[in-house]
mmCIF file of C-alpha atoms in Angstrom:
data_model
loop_
_atom_site.group_PDB
_atom_site.id
_atom_site.type_symbol
_atom_site.label_atom_id
_atom_site.label_comp_id
_atom_site.label_asym_id
_atom_site.label_seq_id
_atom_site.Cartn_x
_atom_site.Cartn_y
_atom_site.Cartn_z
ATOM 1 C CA MET A 1 -0.437 -0.343 0.302
ATOM 2 C CA SER A 2 1.534 3.702 -1.024
ATOM 3 C CA GLU A 3 2.301 5.744 2.016
ATOM 4 C CA TRP A 4 -0.172 8.474 0.730
ATOM 5 C CA SER A 5 -3.992 6.526 0.980
ATOM 6 C CA GLN A 6 -7.004 7.814 0.390
ATOM 7 C CA SER A 7 -7.222 8.183 4.701
ATOM 8 C CA ALA A 8 -3.858 9.172 4.396
ATOM 9 C CA MET A 9 -4.188 12.494 1.589
ATOM 10 C CA ASN A 10 -7.749 13.046 3.396
ATOM 11 C CA ALA A 11 -6.272 14.014 6.403
ATOM 12 C CA ARG A 12 -4.227 16.404 5.061
ATOM 13 C CA LEU A 13 -6.894 18.741 3.102
ATOM 14 C CA VAL A 14 -8.619 21.175 6.068
ATOM 15 C CA ARG A 15 -12.781 22.091 4.336
ATOM 16 C CA TYR A 16 -14.125 25.049 5.311
ATOM 17 C CA ALA A 17 -17.180 24.022 6.390
ATOM 18 C CA ASP A 18 -14.690 21.129 8.517
ATOM 19 C CA LEU A 19 -12.332 24.604 10.544
ATOM 20 C CA ILE A 20 -12.647 24.214 13.999
ATOM 21 C CA PRO A 21 -13.249 28.035 15.519
ATOM 22 C CA CYS A 22 -12.025 29.153 18.878
ATOM 23 C CA ARG A 23 -13.724 32.252 20.203
ATOM 24 C CA THR A 24 -11.104 32.632 22.939
ATOM 25 C CA ALA A 25 -8.240 32.490 21.642
ATOM 26 C CA PHE A 26 -6.893 35.617 22.638
ATOM 27 C CA LEU A 27 -5.586 38.291 25.665
ATOM 28 C CA ASP A 28 -9.029 41.036 23.503
ATOM 29 C CA THR A 29 -11.433 37.448 23.714
ATOM 30 C CA LYS A 30 -13.538 40.248 26.444
ATOM 31 C CA THR A 31 -12.983 43.497 24.694
ATOM 32 C CA PRO A 32 -16.464 44.750 23.634
ATOM 33 C CA GLY A 33 -15.615 44.133 19.282
ATOM 34 C CA SER A 34 -13.662 41.909 19.842
ATOM 35 C CA THR A 35 -16.082 39.394 21.411
ATOM 36 C CA GLU A 36 -17.878 37.669 18.048
ATOM 37 C CA LYS A 37 -14.104 37.273 16.339
ATOM 38 C CA GLU A 38 -13.989 33.153 15.472
ATOM 39 C CA ASN A 39 -9.859 32.120 14.929
ATOM 40 C CA PHE A 40 -8.101 29.090 13.339
ATOM 41 C CA THR A 41 -5.728 27.714 13.758
ATOM 42 C CA ILE A 42 -4.926 25.213 9.901
ATOM 43 C CA ILE A 43 -1.077 24.157 10.091
ATOM 44 C CA GLY A 44 1.650 24.444 12.749
ATOM 45 C CA LYS A 45 1.399 25.299 15.883
ATOM 46 C CA GLY A 46 0.344 28.626 15.649
ATOM 47 C CA VAL A 47 0.168 32.295 17.665
ATOM 48 C CA SER A 48 -2.925 31.003 19.753
ATOM 49 C CA GLU A 49 -2.972 32.185 24.168
ATOM 50 C CA SER A 50 -6.092 29.499 24.437
ATOM 51 C CA PRO A 51 -5.844 25.144 25.378
ATOM 52 C CA GLU A 52 -9.141 25.771 23.468
ATOM 53 C CA GLN A 53 -7.466 26.083 20.252
ATOM 54 C CA VAL A 54 -7.644 22.949 17.700
ATOM 55 C CA VAL A 55 -4.930 22.762 15.758
ATOM 56 C CA HIS A 56 -5.542 21.101 12.916
ATOM 57 C CA ILE A 57 -2.432 19.602 11.378
ATOM 58 C CA ALA A 58 0.532 20.425 13.583
ATOM 59 C CA GLU A 59 2.800 19.155 11.922
ATOM 60 C CA PRO A 60 5.281 21.575 10.533
ATOM 61 C CA HIS A 61 5.545 23.131 7.578
ATOM 62 C CA GLY A 62 8.312 26.047 7.934
ATOM 63 C CA PHE A 63 5.615 28.481 8.258
ATOM 64 C CA ASN A 64 1.712 28.189 9.568
ATOM 65 C CA ILE A 65 -1.543 28.951 8.402
ATOM 66 C CA GLY A 66 -3.990 30.149 9.990
ATOM 67 C CA ALA A 67 -7.543 32.175 9.321
ATOM 68 C CA ALA A 68 -10.014 35.118 11.137
ATOM 69 C CA ARG A 69 -13.771 34.764 10.401
ATOM 70 C CA GLN A 70 -15.842 37.816 12.015
ATOM 71 C CA PRO A 71 -18.891 39.487 10.874
ATOM 72 C CA LEU A 72 -19.502 44.223 10.372
ATOM 73 C CA GLY A 73 -17.063 45.849 13.005
ATOM 74 C CA CYS A 74 -15.682 42.744 14.551
ATOM 75 C CA VAL A 75 -12.457 43.792 15.654
ATOM 76 C CA ASN A 76 -8.804 41.586 16.286
ATOM 77 C CA SER A 77 -6.980 44.356 18.927
ATOM 78 C CA GLN A 78 -3.518 46.371 18.269
ATOM 79 C CA HIS A 79 -0.936 43.791 17.772
ATOM 80 C CA SER A 80 2.971 42.681 16.417
ATOM 81 C CA HIS A 81 5.074 39.703 15.111
ATOM 82 C CA GLU A 82 8.282 38.357 15.471
ATOM 83 C CA THR A 83 7.882 37.186 11.990
ATOM 84 C CA ALA A 84 5.849 37.984 8.917
ATOM 85 C CA GLU A 85 2.240 37.864 8.993
ATOM 86 C CA VAL A 86 0.405 37.584 5.900
ATOM 87 C CA PHE A 87 -3.245 37.985 4.892
ATOM 88 C CA ILE A 88 -5.535 36.619 1.917
ATOM 89 C CA ILE A 89 -8.500 37.687 1.268
ATOM 90 C CA HIS A 90 -11.071 35.555 1.531
ATOM 91 C CA SER A 91 -14.275 37.117 2.085
ATOM 92 C CA GLY A 92 -15.632 40.381 2.808
ATOM 93 C CA LYS A 93 -13.665 43.651 2.976
ATOM 94 C CA TRP A 94 -11.961 44.604 6.304
ATOM 95 C CA ARG A 95 -9.270 47.466 7.058
ATOM 96 C CA LEU A 96 -6.060 47.316 8.297
ATOM 97 C CA ILE A 97 -5.109 49.096 10.618
ATOM 98 C CA PHE A 98 -1.126 50.389 11.749
ATOM 99 C CA GLY A 99 0.113 51.891 15.431
ATOM 100 C CA PRO A 100 -0.149 50.590 18.714
ATOM 101 C CA ASN A 101 -3.510 53.043 19.175
ATOM 102 C CA ARG A 102 -4.283 52.727 15.445
ATOM 103 C CA GLU A 103 -3.155 56.214 15.031
ATOM 104 C CA ASP A 104 -0.380 55.620 11.916
ATOM 105 C CA GLY A 105 -2.980 55.249 9.393
ATOM 106 C CA SER A 106 -4.917 52.090 7.891
ATOM 107 C CA LEU A 107 -5.360 49.828 4.559
ATOM 108 C CA GLU A 108 -9.039 48.333 2.645
ATOM 109 C CA ILE A 109 -8.374 44.969 1.469
ATOM 110 C CA GLY A 110 -11.000 43.227 -0.228
ATOM 111 C CA PRO A 111 -11.724 39.397 -1.810
ATOM 112 C CA GLY A 112 -8.123 38.559 -3.552
ATOM 113 C CA ASP A 113 -6.563 41.318 -2.111
ATOM 114 C CA VAL A 114 -2.432 40.235 -0.254
ATOM 115 C CA ALA A 115 -0.857 42.127 2.360
ATOM 116 C CA SER A 116 2.705 41.334 4.190
ATOM 117 C CA VAL A 117 2.841 43.424 7.143
ATOM 118 C CA PRO A 118 6.372 43.872 8.530
ATOM 119 C CA THR A 119 8.366 42.609 11.726
ATOM 120 C CA ARG A 120 8.217 44.818 14.567
ATOM 121 C CA MET A 121 5.243 46.468 13.818
ATOM 122 C CA PHE A 122 1.513 47.654 15.620
ATOM 123 C CA ARG A 123 -1.481 46.127 13.537
ATOM 124 C CA GLY A 124 -4.727 45.544 13.785
ATOM 125 C CA PHE A 125 -7.890 44.082 11.039
ATOM 126 C CA GLU A 126 -11.526 44.466 11.908
ATOM 127 C CA LYS A 127 -14.777 43.347 8.888
ATOM 128 C CA VAL A 128 -16.490 46.922 7.059
ATOM 129 C CA ASP A 129 -18.280 45.380 5.262
ATOM 130 C CA GLU A 130 -21.449 43.209 5.917
ATOM 131 C CA GLY A 131 -22.163 39.920 7.043
ATOM 132 C CA THR A 132 -19.220 37.387 7.386
ATOM 133 C CA GLY A 133 -15.971 37.849 6.297
ATOM 134 C CA PHE A 134 -13.070 35.296 7.016
ATOM 135 C CA LEU A 135 -9.218 35.514 5.907
ATOM 136 C CA PHE A 136 -6.524 33.248 5.766
ATOM 137 C CA THR A 137 -3.641 34.136 7.284
ATOM 138 C CA VAL A 138 0.412 32.245 6.986
ATOM 139 C CA LEU A 139 3.083 33.103 9.859
ATOM 140 C CA GLY A 140 6.494 32.471 9.190
ATOM 141 C CA GLU A 141 8.408 29.951 10.602
ATOM 142 C CA ASP A 142 8.208 26.496 12.366
ATOM 143 C CA ASP A 143 8.012 28.956 15.636
ATOM 144 C CA PRO A 144 6.359 31.943 14.955
ATOM 145 C CA GLY A 145 6.908 33.164 18.686
ATOM 146 C CA GLN A 146 4.002 34.912 20.534
ATOM 147 C CA VAL A 147 1.655 37.816 19.638
ATOM 148 C CA THR A 148 3.859 41.306 21.215
ATOM 149 C CA TRP A 149 -0.071 42.921 22.667
ATOM 150 C CA ALA A 150 -0.358 47.352 22.136
ATOM 151 C CA PRO A 151 -0.321 48.619 25.954
ATOM 152 C CA ALA A 152 -3.784 49.387 25.830
ATOM 153 C CA VAL A 153 -5.340 45.484 24.959
ATOM 154 C CA PHE A 154 -4.056 44.653 28.701
ATOM 155 C CA GLU A 155 -5.834 47.764 29.685
ATOM 156 C CA ALA A 156 -9.207 47.151 28.068
ATOM 157 C CA ALA A 157 -8.549 43.003 28.577
ATOM 158 C CA ALA A 158 -7.960 43.549 32.736
ATOM 159 C CA ASP A 159 -11.323 45.350 32.987
ATOM 160 C CA PHE A 160 -13.080 41.692 31.824
ATOM 161 C CA GLY A 161 -10.355 39.850 33.728
ATOM 162 C CA LEU A 162 -8.248 38.488 31.166
ATOM 163 C CA LYS A 163 -4.654 38.150 31.808
ATOM 164 C CA LEU A 164 -1.145 36.770 30.273
ATOM 165 C CA ALA A 165 1.401 34.768 31.470
ATOM 166 C CA LYS A 166 4.957 34.460 30.421
ATOM 167 C CA GLY A 167 4.721 32.543 27.452
ATOM 168 C CA GLY A 168 1.769 33.385 26.320
ATOM 169 C CA ARG A 169 -0.361 31.457 28.095
ATOM 170 C CA LEU A 170 -4.062 33.634 28.851
ATOM 171 C CA ILE A 171 -5.610 33.338 31.769
ATOM 172 C CA ASP A 172 -9.305 34.303 33.059
ATOM 173 C CA THR A 173 -10.038 35.379 36.783
ATOM 174 C CA SER A 174 -13.437 35.873 35.647
ATOM 175 C CA SER A 175 -15.122 32.982 37.870
ATOM 176 C CA GLY A 176 -12.993 33.606 40.935
ATOM 177 C CA SER A 177 -11.139 30.707 40.592
ATOM 178 C CA ALA A 178 -7.860 31.292 38.834
ATOM 179 C CA GLN A 179 -4.641 31.004 40.630
ATOM 180 C CA LEU A 180 -2.207 33.542 40.415
ATOM 181 C CA LYS A 181 0.463 32.443 42.555
ATOM 182 C CA ASP A 182 3.394 31.966 41.706
ATOM 183 C CA VAL A 183 2.487 32.490 38.064
ATOM 184 C CA GLU A 184 5.648 35.038 36.143
ATOM 185 C CA MET A 185 2.407 37.756 34.165
ATOM 186 C CA GLU A 186 2.853 38.624 30.368
ATOM 187 C CA GLY A 187 4.554 42.395 30.836
ATOM 188 C CA VAL A 188 3.499 46.288 29.581
ATOM 189 C CA LEU A 189 5.996 47.357 27.051
ATOM 190 C CA THR A 190 7.461 49.983 28.168
ATOM 191 C CA GLU A 191 8.055 53.112 26.439
ATOM 192 C CA SER A 192 11.722 52.807 25.075
ATOM 193 C CA GLN A 193 10.398 48.852 24.126
ATOM 194 C CA LEU A 194 7.521 50.531 21.966
ATOM 195 C CA ALA A 195 9.623 53.121 20.504
ATOM 196 C CA GLU A 196 11.370 49.932 19.070
ATOM 197 C CA LEU A 197 8.219 49.216 17.618
ATOM 198 C CA GLN A 198 8.083 51.789 14.241
ATOM 199 C CA THR A 199 5.486 51.426 12.361
ATOM 200 C CA PRO A 200 7.393 51.946 7.781
ATOM 201 C CA PRO A 201 6.351 55.216 5.917
ATOM 202 C CA ALA A 202 3.032 54.857 4.049
ATOM 203 C CA GLU A 203 4.643 54.532 0.790
ATOM 204 C CA LYS A 204 6.945 51.655 2.130
ATOM 205 C CA LEU A 205 4.326 50.099 3.997
ATOM 206 C CA ALA A 206 2.399 50.189 0.003
ATOM 207 C CA GLU A 207 5.157 48.302 -0.947
ATOM 208 C CA CYS A 208 3.312 45.334 1.179
ATOM 209 C CA VAL A 209 0.191 44.368 -0.491
ATOM 210 C CA VAL A 210 -0.689 42.957 -3.505
ATOM 211 C CA LEU A 211 -4.131 43.634 -5.003
ATOM 212 C CA ALA A 212 -5.884 41.505 -6.427
ATOM 213 C CA GLY A 213 -6.849 43.226 -9.689
ATOM 214 C CA ASP A 214 -2.745 42.961 -10.364
ATOM 215 C CA ILE A 215 -2.256 40.019 -9.969
ATOM 216 C CA VAL A 216 0.135 38.863 -13.346
ATOM 217 C CA ALA A 217 0.939 36.036 -14.360
ATOM 218 C CA ASN A 218 4.413 34.861 -14.699
ATOM 219 C CA PRO A 219 5.441 33.924 -19.253
ATOM 220 C CA THR A 220 8.603 31.747 -17.675
ATOM 221 C CA SER A 221 6.252 29.618 -14.467
ATOM 222 C CA PRO A 222 7.284 26.486 -15.889
ATOM 223 C CA LEU A 223 3.611 25.514 -15.472
ATOM 224 C CA ALA A 224 3.154 28.236 -18.505
ATOM 225 C CA ALA A 225 3.864 25.570 -20.838
ATOM 226 C CA VAL A 226 1.363 23.111 -19.093
ATOM 227 C CA GLY A 227 -1.533 26.147 -20.076
ATOM 228 C CA VAL A 228 -1.609 27.513 -16.353
ATOM 229 C CA GLU A 229 -1.375 30.335 -14.604
ATOM 230 C CA GLU A 230 1.668 31.688 -12.268
ATOM 231 C CA ALA A 231 1.721 34.335 -10.610
ATOM 232 C CA GLY A 232 4.595 35.838 -8.036
ATOM 233 C CA ILE A 233 2.393 37.733 -5.072
ATOM 234 C CA ILE A 234 5.444 37.035 -1.999
ATOM 235 C CA VAL A 235 9.378 36.856 -3.817
ATOM 236 C CA PRO A 236 11.525 37.357 -1.376
ATOM 237 C CA CYS A 237 14.331 36.642 -4.750
ATOM 238 C CA ALA A 238 14.501 34.929 -7.988
ATOM 239 C CA THR A 239 14.100 31.852 -7.665
ATOM 240 C CA ARG A 240 15.378 28.344 -9.974
ATOM 241 C CA ASP A 241 11.938 28.280 -10.920
ATOM 242 C CA GLY A 242 11.316 30.891 -13.579
ATOM 243 C CA PHE A 243 10.723 33.877 -10.580
ATOM 244 C CA ALA A 244 11.839 36.628 -10.793
ATOM 245 C CA ALA A 245 12.495 39.103 -7.422
ATOM 246 C CA GLY A 246 9.004 41.193 -6.521
ATOM 247 C CA PRO A 247 5.758 42.339 -6.328
ATOM 248 C CA ILE A 248 6.648 41.679 -2.395
ATOM 249 C CA LYS A 249 9.871 40.744 -1.198
ATOM 250 C CA GLY A 250 10.178 42.465 1.655
ATOM 251 C CA TRP A 251 12.769 44.175 4.790
ATOM 252 C CA TRP A 252 11.958 40.837 6.815
ATOM 253 C CA PRO A 253 12.199 38.029 6.708
ATOM 254 C CA GLN A 254 10.386 36.211 4.405
ATOM 255 C CA ASP A 255 10.993 32.670 4.591
ATOM 256 C CA PHE A 256 8.780 31.549 1.776
ATOM 257 C CA ASN A 257 6.786 32.191 -0.652
ATOM 258 C CA LEU A 258 3.329 33.272 -1.924
ATOM 259 C CA ARG A 259 2.561 32.474 -5.653
ATOM 260 C CA GLN A 260 -1.947 31.955 -6.961
ATOM 261 C CA LEU A 261 -3.058 30.073 -9.910
ATOM 262 C CA THR A 262 -5.042 30.278 -11.919
ATOM 263 C CA LEU A 263 -6.534 27.278 -13.894
ATOM 264 C CA GLN A 264 -9.348 27.886 -16.653
ATOM 265 C CA THR A 265 -11.672 24.607 -17.680
ATOM 266 C CA GLY A 266 -10.274 22.250 -17.839
ATOM 267 C CA ALA A 267 -6.994 23.000 -17.940
ATOM 268 C CA TYR A 268 -4.642 20.517 -15.865
ATOM 269 C CA VAL A 269 -0.926 20.445 -14.654
ATOM 270 C CA PRO A 270 0.421 16.694 -15.199
ATOM 271 C CA THR A 271 2.140 14.554 -12.275
ATOM 272 C CA HIS A 272 4.309 16.090 -10.764
ATOM 273 C CA ALA A 273 6.871 16.191 -7.423
ATOM 274 C CA ARG A 274 8.009 19.707 -5.351
ATOM 275 C CA ALA A 275 11.483 18.983 -3.035
ATOM 276 C CA GLU A 276 9.407 21.827 -0.499
ATOM 277 C CA ALA A 277 6.255 21.881 1.478
ATOM 278 C CA GLU A 278 2.736 22.893 -1.148
ATOM 279 C CA VAL A 279 -0.106 24.134 0.649
ATOM 280 C CA LEU A 280 -2.834 25.209 -1.491
ATOM 281 C CA MET A 281 -5.601 27.365 -1.168
ATOM 282 C CA VAL A 282 -8.839 27.585 -2.704
ATOM 283 C CA GLN A 283 -9.218 30.718 -3.435
ATOM 284 C CA GLU A 284 -12.308 30.284 -5.569
ATOM 285 C CA GLY A 285 -14.188 27.828 -8.223
ATOM 286 C CA THR A 286 -12.621 23.857 -7.174
ATOM 287 C CA ILE A 287 -10.186 22.440 -8.929
ATOM 288 C CA GLU A 288 -9.373 18.487 -8.526
ATOM 289 C CA ILE A 289 -6.817 17.071 -6.930
ATOM 290 C CA SER A 290 -4.372 13.576 -7.764
ATOM 291 C CA TRP A 291 -2.466 10.748 -7.694
ATOM 292 C CA ALA A 292 -1.378 7.003 -8.143
ATOM 293 C CA ASP A 293 -3.650 6.092 -4.972
ATOM 294 C CA GLY A 294 -6.680 8.238 -4.862
ATOM 295 C CA GLY A 295 -8.230 11.852 -5.484
ATOM 296 C CA LEU A 296 -10.290 14.982 -4.244
ATOM 297 C CA ILE A 297 -11.980 17.991 -5.261
ATOM 298 C CA MET A 298 -10.964 20.798 -3.382
ATOM 299 C CA GLY A 299 -13.715 24.466 -3.568
ATOM 300 C CA ALA A 300 -13.885 26.704 -2.141
ATOM 301 C CA GLY A 301 -12.050 27.865 0.589
ATOM 302 C CA ASP A 302 -10.033 24.471 1.250
ATOM 303 C CA THR A 303 -7.142 23.981 1.571
ATOM 304 C CA LEU A 304 -4.496 21.173 1.796
ATOM 305 C CA THR A 305 -0.275 20.218 2.581
ATOM 306 C CA VAL A 306 1.312 17.827 -0.577
ATOM 307 C CA PRO A 307 3.440 15.733 0.878
ATOM 308 C CA ILE A 308 6.881 17.226 -0.320
ATOM 309 C CA GLY A 309 8.145 14.419 -3.336
ATOM 310 C CA LEU A 310 4.866 13.155 -3.952
ATOM 311 C CA SER A 311 3.952 12.619 -7.448
ATOM 312 C CA HIS A 312 0.140 14.203 -8.156
ATOM 313 C CA ALA A 313 -1.907 16.617 -10.101
ATOM 314 C CA PHE A 314 -4.438 19.704 -11.204
ATOM 315 C CA ARG A 315 -7.331 19.452 -13.145
ATOM 316 C CA ASN A 316 -10.394 21.892 -13.533
ATOM 317 C CA THR A 317 -12.956 19.894 -14.443
ATOM 318 C CA ALA A 318 -15.369 23.253 -13.363
ATOM 319 C CA SER A 319 -17.260 25.419 -16.157
ATOM 320 C CA VAL A 320 -15.281 28.290 -13.890
ATOM 321 C CA PRO A 321 -12.539 29.563 -13.885
ATOM 322 C CA ALA A 322 -10.096 27.783 -10.472
ATOM 323 C CA LYS A 323 -8.113 30.174 -7.606
ATOM 324 C CA VAL A 324 -5.728 29.054 -5.695
ATOM 325 C CA PHE A 325 -3.299 30.643 -3.851
ATOM 326 C CA VAL A 326 -0.002 28.963 -3.150
ATOM 327 C CA VAL A 327 2.702 27.974 0.090
ATOM 328 C CA ARG A 328 5.261 26.753 -0.816
ATOM 329 C CA GLY A 329 7.743 26.819 1.319
ATOM 330 C CA THR A 330 11.491 28.246 0.252
ATOM 331 C CA VAL A 331 12.614 30.986 -0.733
ATOM 332 C CA ASP A 332 14.106 29.647 -3.457
ATOM 333 C CA PRO A 333 11.483 27.027 -5.020
ATOM 334 C CA ALA A 334 13.433 24.096 -7.587
ATOM 335 C CA LEU A 335 11.747 23.645 -10.421
ATOM 336 C CA PRO A 336 8.116 21.158 -10.985
ATOM 337 C CA VAL A 337 9.664 17.838 -11.447
ATOM 338 C CA PHE A 338 7.250 16.249 -14.084
ATOM 339 C CA ASP A 339 6.586 12.332 -14.788
ATOM 340 C CA SER A 340 7.182 13.096 -18.394
ATOM 341 C CA LYS A 341 8.180 16.100 -20.000
ATOM 342 C CA PRO A 342 4.940 18.470 -20.692
ATOM 343 C CA VAL A 343 3.908 18.593 -24.300
#
């Protein structure tokens, strides 16, 4: 029996309908305006502060995939990360807000847009249109560390009995049962520490965003030969598979590539293997993934991690185009190895 049986591959697929949310993931959980957010940890350990957070796929990939689902007006409070944080908007309109007190400007993004926020600066995000929206996040490295919160977030959380222990463990004291004796608490940042987390100028932040309408396929992609459009979105440096650096290069570490595949009706990527971790997130449409011992269909919002070295193929069997975001787990992806030369 193949190592990658149907059941083994099914375990590497997280369907949108099967995502398990956490409503108590972070320090701002009880803060007015943040109580309705749902946080997801899809691949990797993530940065959740709650033991109630479900990790769908714990296998290290060199990066983490998470998500958030929020209604109109719901807010993720001001925070900073030590590794890259990338927002891929699946549905709805969202506003990214910068600065520890939301004072350094904002950016609105919608379906298909991508924003990679630099490390060590404060950002928050909120849903700004009617209905519920969903976004994916990519966090750099196997261990992305813990969230650094703005001082105002600590103050607001304390009013509702939430405290943060060293190491990023959330403690709810509102019931009176929490034992804080001998627990070392996370401290609020000092003025000098805050000064180290500066928001870059607006013109620099503009380099961190690619709107859906500006995503351009690379004609030298190895997939172009088989009629599939592959666009680079986060490409930190020129790569072995024919991509120039950009449009998001970043002056902070981004140790992965983000690409977008567009498959028109009937488009097909022949059987091939990759030398690095490959995670697919379907933005719209459906695609069929096949390998020697099985196959599966992915729809909008679904996530699949493809084993390194597995020979597999993609096909769009639907009557509408399919768009798929792909995270490749290296700054310099190798050429795909096709089982036979594409024609």
